[in-house]
Amino acid sequence: MKMLRRLMLLYGLLVFAWLSPEDNLVWPPVVLGLGLVLLLVIRWVMKTLRGRALAPREILLGAPLFGLLIGLGTSISAAGLMFFKNALHAHIFLDFPPLLMLAILERAPAWGLAGALAGLGLAFGWLVLHNLDHEQTHNSHL
């Protein structure tokens, strides 16, 4: 939990550094949005589990669900960060026009699907590695 707090502080510093300069690059708010959602999901999972190990079935069901949430949340948080930077700078010519923010929000279903598939892939990878480790441990006792 201590490491997660440090990561959250580092994330806050990165957002603060990104908010200051004038730029209209799309990738920084998307990456920062992904970071925000990842930190929030990890924090929620750690608080919910409180050190309890998950069964393989829970991982196979939960990883795609969390991937879906992370993908959807990335789109929403990236658009929110863009809006916040626009509001903070308060120019006539916005750093991120409304149509760009809308385009990011339109990607939410695709990013949600990509997150779910990535979560499923990670769950299958974990399951394979977990089974290999279990087999090696089992075979070494024979």
PDB file of N, CA and C in Angstrom, residues 2-59:
ATOM      1  N   LYS A   2       2.032   1.161   0.666  1.00  0.00           N
ATOM      2  CA  LYS A   2       2.937   2.307   0.722  1.00  0.00           C
ATOM      3  C   LYS A   2       3.449   2.655  -0.671  1.00  0.00           C
ATOM      4  N   MET A   3       3.775   1.623  -1.461  1.00  0.00           N
ATOM      5  CA  MET A   3       4.255   1.837  -2.828  1.00  0.00           C
ATOM      6  C   MET A   3       3.169   2.472  -3.683  1.00  0.00           C
ATOM      7  N   LEU A   4       1.933   2.063  -3.489  1.00  0.00           N
ATOM      8  CA  LEU A   4       0.822   2.632  -4.246  1.00  0.00           C
ATOM      9  C   LEU A   4       0.660   4.111  -3.921  1.00  0.00           C
ATOM     10  N   ARG A   5       0.824   4.482  -2.675  1.00  0.00           N
ATOM     11  CA  ARG A   5       0.739   5.907  -2.308  1.00  0.00           C
ATOM     12  C   ARG A   5       1.830   6.719  -2.991  1.00  0.00           C
ATOM     13  N   ARG A   6       3.014   6.148  -3.055  1.00  0.00           N
ATOM     14  CA  ARG A   6       4.109   6.847  -3.741  1.00  0.00           C
ATOM     15  C   ARG A   6       3.810   6.998  -5.226  1.00  0.00           C
ATOM     16  N   LEU A   7       3.264   5.958  -5.829  1.00  0.00           N
ATOM     17  CA  LEU A   7       2.887   6.049  -7.238  1.00  0.00           C
ATOM     18  C   LEU A   7       1.807   7.104  -7.457  1.00  0.00           C
ATOM     19  N   MET A   8       0.865   7.200  -6.525  1.00  0.00           N
ATOM     20  CA  MET A   8      -0.185   8.213  -6.634  1.00  0.00           C
ATOM     21  C   MET A   8       0.394   9.625  -6.521  1.00  0.00           C
ATOM     22  N   LEU A   9       1.354   9.803  -5.635  1.00  0.00           N
ATOM     23  CA  LEU A   9       2.011  11.108  -5.520  1.00  0.00           C
ATOM     24  C   LEU A   9       2.786  11.437  -6.793  1.00  0.00           C
ATOM     25  N   LEU A  10       3.492  10.469  -7.338  1.00  0.00           N
ATOM     26  CA  LEU A  10       4.216  10.658  -8.591  1.00  0.00           C
ATOM     27  C   LEU A  10       3.242  10.996  -9.709  1.00  0.00           C
ATOM     28  N   TYR A  11       2.113  10.319  -9.739  1.00  0.00           N
ATOM     29  CA  TYR A  11       1.093  10.601 -10.748  1.00  0.00           C
ATOM     30  C   TYR A  11       0.598  12.050 -10.619  1.00  0.00           C
ATOM     31  N   GLY A  12       0.345  12.482  -9.404  1.00  0.00           N
ATOM     32  CA  GLY A  12      -0.097  13.858  -9.188  1.00  0.00           C
ATOM     33  C   GLY A  12       0.923  14.870  -9.681  1.00  0.00           C
ATOM     34  N   LEU A  13       2.194  14.586  -9.451  1.00  0.00           N
ATOM     35  CA  LEU A  13       3.249  15.480  -9.941  1.00  0.00           C
ATOM     36  C   LEU A  13       3.285  15.497 -11.466  1.00  0.00           C
ATOM     37  N   LEU A  14       3.095  14.337 -12.079  1.00  0.00           N
ATOM     38  CA  LEU A  14       3.069  14.286 -13.552  1.00  0.00           C
ATOM     39  C   LEU A  14       1.899  15.086 -14.114  1.00  0.00           C
ATOM     40  N   VAL A  15       0.741  14.970 -13.501  1.00  0.00           N
ATOM     41  CA  VAL A  15      -0.421  15.741 -13.963  1.00  0.00           C
ATOM     42  C   VAL A  15      -0.164  17.234 -13.786  1.00  0.00           C
ATOM     43  N   PHE A  16       0.405  17.609 -12.647  1.00  0.00           N
ATOM     44  CA  PHE A  16       0.728  19.017 -12.393  1.00  0.00           C
ATOM     45  C   PHE A  16       1.702  19.538 -13.447  1.00  0.00           C
ATOM     46  N   ALA A  17       2.721  18.746 -13.782  1.00  0.00           N
ATOM     47  CA  ALA A  17       3.692  19.163 -14.797  1.00  0.00           C
ATOM     48  C   ALA A  17       3.041  19.255 -16.177  1.00  0.00           C
ATOM     49  N   TRP A  18       2.103  18.364 -16.475  1.00  0.00           N
ATOM     50  CA  TRP A  18       1.439  18.398 -17.771  1.00  0.00           C
ATOM     51  C   TRP A  18       0.484  19.586 -17.893  1.00  0.00           C
ATOM     52  N   LEU A  19      -0.131  19.981 -16.793  1.00  0.00           N
ATOM     53  CA  LEU A  19      -1.108  21.073 -16.844  1.00  0.00           C
ATOM     54  C   LEU A  19      -0.476  22.428 -17.155  1.00  0.00           C
ATOM     55  N   SER A  20       0.761  22.622 -16.798  1.00  0.00           N
ATOM     56  CA  SER A  20       1.387  23.935 -16.919  1.00  0.00           C
ATOM     57  C   SER A  20       1.643  24.392 -18.348  1.00  0.00           C
ATOM     58  N   PRO A  21       2.347  23.626 -19.185  1.00  0.00           N
ATOM     59  CA  PRO A  21       2.703  24.166 -20.510  1.00  0.00           C
ATOM     60  C   PRO A  21       1.522  24.182 -21.477  1.00  0.00           C
ATOM     61  N   GLU A  22       1.687  25.032 -22.468  1.00  0.00           N
ATOM     62  CA  GLU A  22       0.703  25.098 -23.549  1.00  0.00           C
ATOM     63  C   GLU A  22       1.033  24.001 -24.550  1.00  0.00           C
ATOM     64  N   ASP A  23       0.156  23.065 -24.710  1.00  0.00           N
ATOM     65  CA  ASP A  23       0.321  22.040 -25.740  1.00  0.00           C
ATOM     66  C   ASP A  23      -1.039  21.466 -26.087  1.00  0.00           C
ATOM     67  N   ASN A  24      -1.098  20.847 -27.242  1.00  0.00           N
ATOM     68  CA  ASN A  24      -2.349  20.230 -27.662  1.00  0.00           C
ATOM     69  C   ASN A  24      -2.120  18.802 -28.154  1.00  0.00           C
ATOM     70  N   LEU A  25      -1.073  18.164 -27.654  1.00  0.00           N
ATOM     71  CA  LEU A  25      -0.824  16.770 -27.986  1.00  0.00           C
ATOM     72  C   LEU A  25      -1.881  15.895 -27.325  1.00  0.00           C
ATOM     73  N   VAL A  26      -2.339  14.885 -28.023  1.00  0.00           N
ATOM     74  CA  VAL A  26      -3.414  14.046 -27.516  1.00  0.00           C
ATOM     75  C   VAL A  26      -2.887  12.923 -26.614  1.00  0.00           C
ATOM     76  N   TRP A  27      -1.704  12.406 -26.900  1.00  0.00           N
ATOM     77  CA  TRP A  27      -1.235  11.239 -26.148  1.00  0.00           C
ATOM     78  C   TRP A  27      -0.992  11.494 -24.667  1.00  0.00           C
ATOM     79  N   PRO A  28      -0.519  12.683 -24.220  1.00  0.00           N
ATOM     80  CA  PRO A  28      -0.313  12.832 -22.768  1.00  0.00           C
ATOM     81  C   PRO A  28      -1.594  12.686 -21.939  1.00  0.00           C
ATOM     82  N   PRO A  29      -2.717  13.328 -22.319  1.00  0.00           N
ATOM     83  CA  PRO A  29      -3.905  13.110 -21.484  1.00  0.00           C
ATOM     84  C   PRO A  29      -4.436  11.678 -21.555  1.00  0.00           C
ATOM     85  N   VAL A  30      -4.217  10.998 -22.677  1.00  0.00           N
ATOM     86  CA  VAL A  30      -4.667   9.609 -22.780  1.00  0.00           C
ATOM     87  C   VAL A  30      -3.827   8.728 -21.854  1.00  0.00           C
ATOM     88  N   VAL A  31      -2.511   8.916 -21.871  1.00  0.00           N
ATOM     89  CA  VAL A  31      -1.640   8.123 -20.997  1.00  0.00           C
ATOM     90  C   VAL A  31      -1.903   8.466 -19.528  1.00  0.00           C
ATOM     91  N   LEU A  32      -2.096   9.753 -19.239  1.00  0.00           N
ATOM     92  CA  LEU A  32      -2.412  10.154 -17.857  1.00  0.00           C
ATOM     93  C   LEU A  32      -3.781   9.622 -17.435  1.00  0.00           C
ATOM     94  N   GLY A  33      -4.730   9.591 -18.354  1.00  0.00           N
ATOM     95  CA  GLY A  33      -6.040   9.021 -18.044  1.00  0.00           C
ATOM     96  C   GLY A  33      -5.946   7.540 -17.746  1.00  0.00           C
ATOM     97  N   LEU A  34      -5.148   6.827 -18.532  1.00  0.00           N
ATOM     98  CA  LEU A  34      -4.918   5.402 -18.271  1.00  0.00           C
ATOM     99  C   LEU A  34      -4.268   5.217 -16.903  1.00  0.00           C
ATOM    100  N   GLY A  35      -3.274   6.046 -16.601  1.00  0.00           N
ATOM    101  CA  GLY A  35      -2.610   5.948 -15.300  1.00  0.00           C
ATOM    102  C   GLY A  35      -3.571   6.176 -14.146  1.00  0.00           C
ATOM    103  N   LEU A  36      -4.447   7.161 -14.299  1.00  0.00           N
ATOM    104  CA  LEU A  36      -5.417   7.449 -13.244  1.00  0.00           C
ATOM    105  C   LEU A  36      -6.331   6.257 -13.001  1.00  0.00           C
ATOM    106  N   VAL A  37      -6.860   5.699 -14.072  1.00  0.00           N
ATOM    107  CA  VAL A  37      -7.786   4.577 -13.932  1.00  0.00           C
ATOM    108  C   VAL A  37      -7.063   3.351 -13.371  1.00  0.00           C
ATOM    109  N   LEU A  38      -5.846   3.092 -13.837  1.00  0.00           N
ATOM    110  CA  LEU A  38      -5.081   1.967 -13.301  1.00  0.00           C
ATOM    111  C   LEU A  38      -4.853   2.121 -11.799  1.00  0.00           C
ATOM    112  N   LEU A  39      -4.453   3.311 -11.378  1.00  0.00           N
ATOM    113  CA  LEU A  39      -4.218   3.536  -9.956  1.00  0.00           C
ATOM    114  C   LEU A  39      -5.495   3.346  -9.142  1.00  0.00           C
ATOM    115  N   LEU A  40      -6.605   3.861  -9.644  1.00  0.00           N
ATOM    116  CA  LEU A  40      -7.871   3.720  -8.922  1.00  0.00           C
ATOM    117  C   LEU A  40      -8.326   2.264  -8.842  1.00  0.00           C
ATOM    118  N   VAL A  41      -8.192   1.522  -9.934  1.00  0.00           N
ATOM    119  CA  VAL A  41      -8.604   0.116  -9.930  1.00  0.00           C
ATOM    120  C   VAL A  41      -7.691  -0.702  -9.016  1.00  0.00           C
ATOM    121  N   ILE A  42      -6.388  -0.469  -9.103  1.00  0.00           N
ATOM    122  CA  ILE A  42      -5.456  -1.200  -8.234  1.00  0.00           C
ATOM    123  C   ILE A  42      -5.743  -0.901  -6.773  1.00  0.00           C
ATOM    124  N   ARG A  43      -5.993   0.363  -6.457  1.00  0.00           N
ATOM    125  CA  ARG A  43      -6.298   0.730  -5.066  1.00  0.00           C
ATOM    126  C   ARG A  43      -7.577   0.052  -4.586  1.00  0.00           C
ATOM    127  N   TRP A  44      -8.593   0.049  -5.433  1.00  0.00           N
ATOM    128  CA  TRP A  44      -9.862  -0.570  -5.045  1.00  0.00           C
ATOM    129  C   TRP A  44      -9.690  -2.074  -4.841  1.00  0.00           C
ATOM    130  N   VAL A  45      -8.960  -2.733  -5.748  1.00  0.00           N
ATOM    131  CA  VAL A  45      -8.751  -4.181  -5.625  1.00  0.00           C
ATOM    132  C   VAL A  45      -7.958  -4.498  -4.360  1.00  0.00           C
ATOM    133  N   MET A  46      -6.913  -3.723  -4.092  1.00  0.00           N
ATOM    134  CA  MET A  46      -6.101  -3.977  -2.895  1.00  0.00           C
ATOM    135  C   MET A  46      -6.911  -3.783  -1.617  1.00  0.00           C
ATOM    136  N   LYS A  47      -7.749  -2.747  -1.589  1.00  0.00           N
ATOM    137  CA  LYS A  47      -8.573  -2.525  -0.401  1.00  0.00           C
ATOM    138  C   LYS A  47      -9.638  -3.615  -0.251  1.00  0.00           C
ATOM    139  N   THR A  48     -10.175  -4.083  -1.356  1.00  0.00           N
ATOM    140  CA  THR A  48     -11.220  -5.100  -1.312  1.00  0.00           C
ATOM    141  C   THR A  48     -10.658  -6.458  -0.904  1.00  0.00           C
ATOM    142  N   LEU A  49      -9.534  -6.832  -1.479  1.00  0.00           N
ATOM    143  CA  LEU A  49      -8.977  -8.157  -1.213  1.00  0.00           C
ATOM    144  C   LEU A  49      -8.271  -8.249   0.138  1.00  0.00           C
ATOM    145  N   ARG A  50      -7.617  -7.180   0.540  1.00  0.00           N
ATOM    146  CA  ARG A  50      -6.873  -7.146   1.815  1.00  0.00           C
ATOM    147  C   ARG A  50      -5.925  -8.337   1.953  1.00  0.00           C
ATOM    148  N   GLY A  51      -5.177  -8.629   0.889  1.00  0.00           N
ATOM    149  CA  GLY A  51      -4.187  -9.691   0.953  1.00  0.00           C
ATOM    150  C   GLY A  51      -4.695 -11.085   0.651  1.00  0.00           C
ATOM    151  N   ARG A  52      -5.988 -11.239   0.406  1.00  0.00           N
ATOM    152  CA  ARG A  52      -6.557 -12.555   0.111  1.00  0.00           C
ATOM    153  C   ARG A  52      -6.164 -12.972  -1.302  1.00  0.00           C
ATOM    154  N   ALA A  53      -5.768 -14.223  -1.457  1.00  0.00           N
ATOM    155  CA  ALA A  53      -5.416 -14.758  -2.774  1.00  0.00           C
ATOM    156  C   ALA A  53      -6.687 -15.044  -3.564  1.00  0.00           C
ATOM    157  N   LEU A  54      -6.586 -14.869  -4.862  1.00  0.00           N
ATOM    158  CA  LEU A  54      -7.730 -15.125  -5.734  1.00  0.00           C
ATOM    159  C   LEU A  54      -7.651 -16.530  -6.315  1.00  0.00           C
ATOM    160  N   ALA A  55      -8.800 -17.129  -6.493  1.00  0.00           N
ATOM    161  CA  ALA A  55      -8.883 -18.425  -7.163  1.00  0.00           C
ATOM    162  C   ALA A  55      -8.736 -18.203  -8.665  1.00  0.00           C
ATOM    163  N   PRO A  56      -8.254 -19.193  -9.399  1.00  0.00           N
ATOM    164  CA  PRO A  56      -8.120 -19.042 -10.856  1.00  0.00           C
ATOM    165  C   PRO A  56      -9.427 -18.636 -11.542  1.00  0.00           C
ATOM    166  N   ARG A  57     -10.546 -19.166 -11.082  1.00  0.00           N
ATOM    167  CA  ARG A  57     -11.843 -18.798 -11.673  1.00  0.00           C
ATOM    168  C   ARG A  57     -12.125 -17.306 -11.492  1.00  0.00           C
ATOM    169  N   GLU A  58     -11.792 -16.767 -10.315  1.00  0.00           N
ATOM    170  CA  GLU A  58     -12.008 -15.340 -10.054  1.00  0.00           C
ATOM    171  C   GLU A  58     -11.133 -14.476 -10.958  1.00  0.00           C
ATOM    172  N   ILE A  59      -9.922 -14.929 -11.212  1.00  0.00           N
ATOM    173  CA  ILE A  59      -9.028 -14.172 -12.089  1.00  0.00           C
ATOM    174  C   ILE A  59      -9.523 -14.215 -13.529  1.00  0.00           C
TER     175      ILE A  59
END
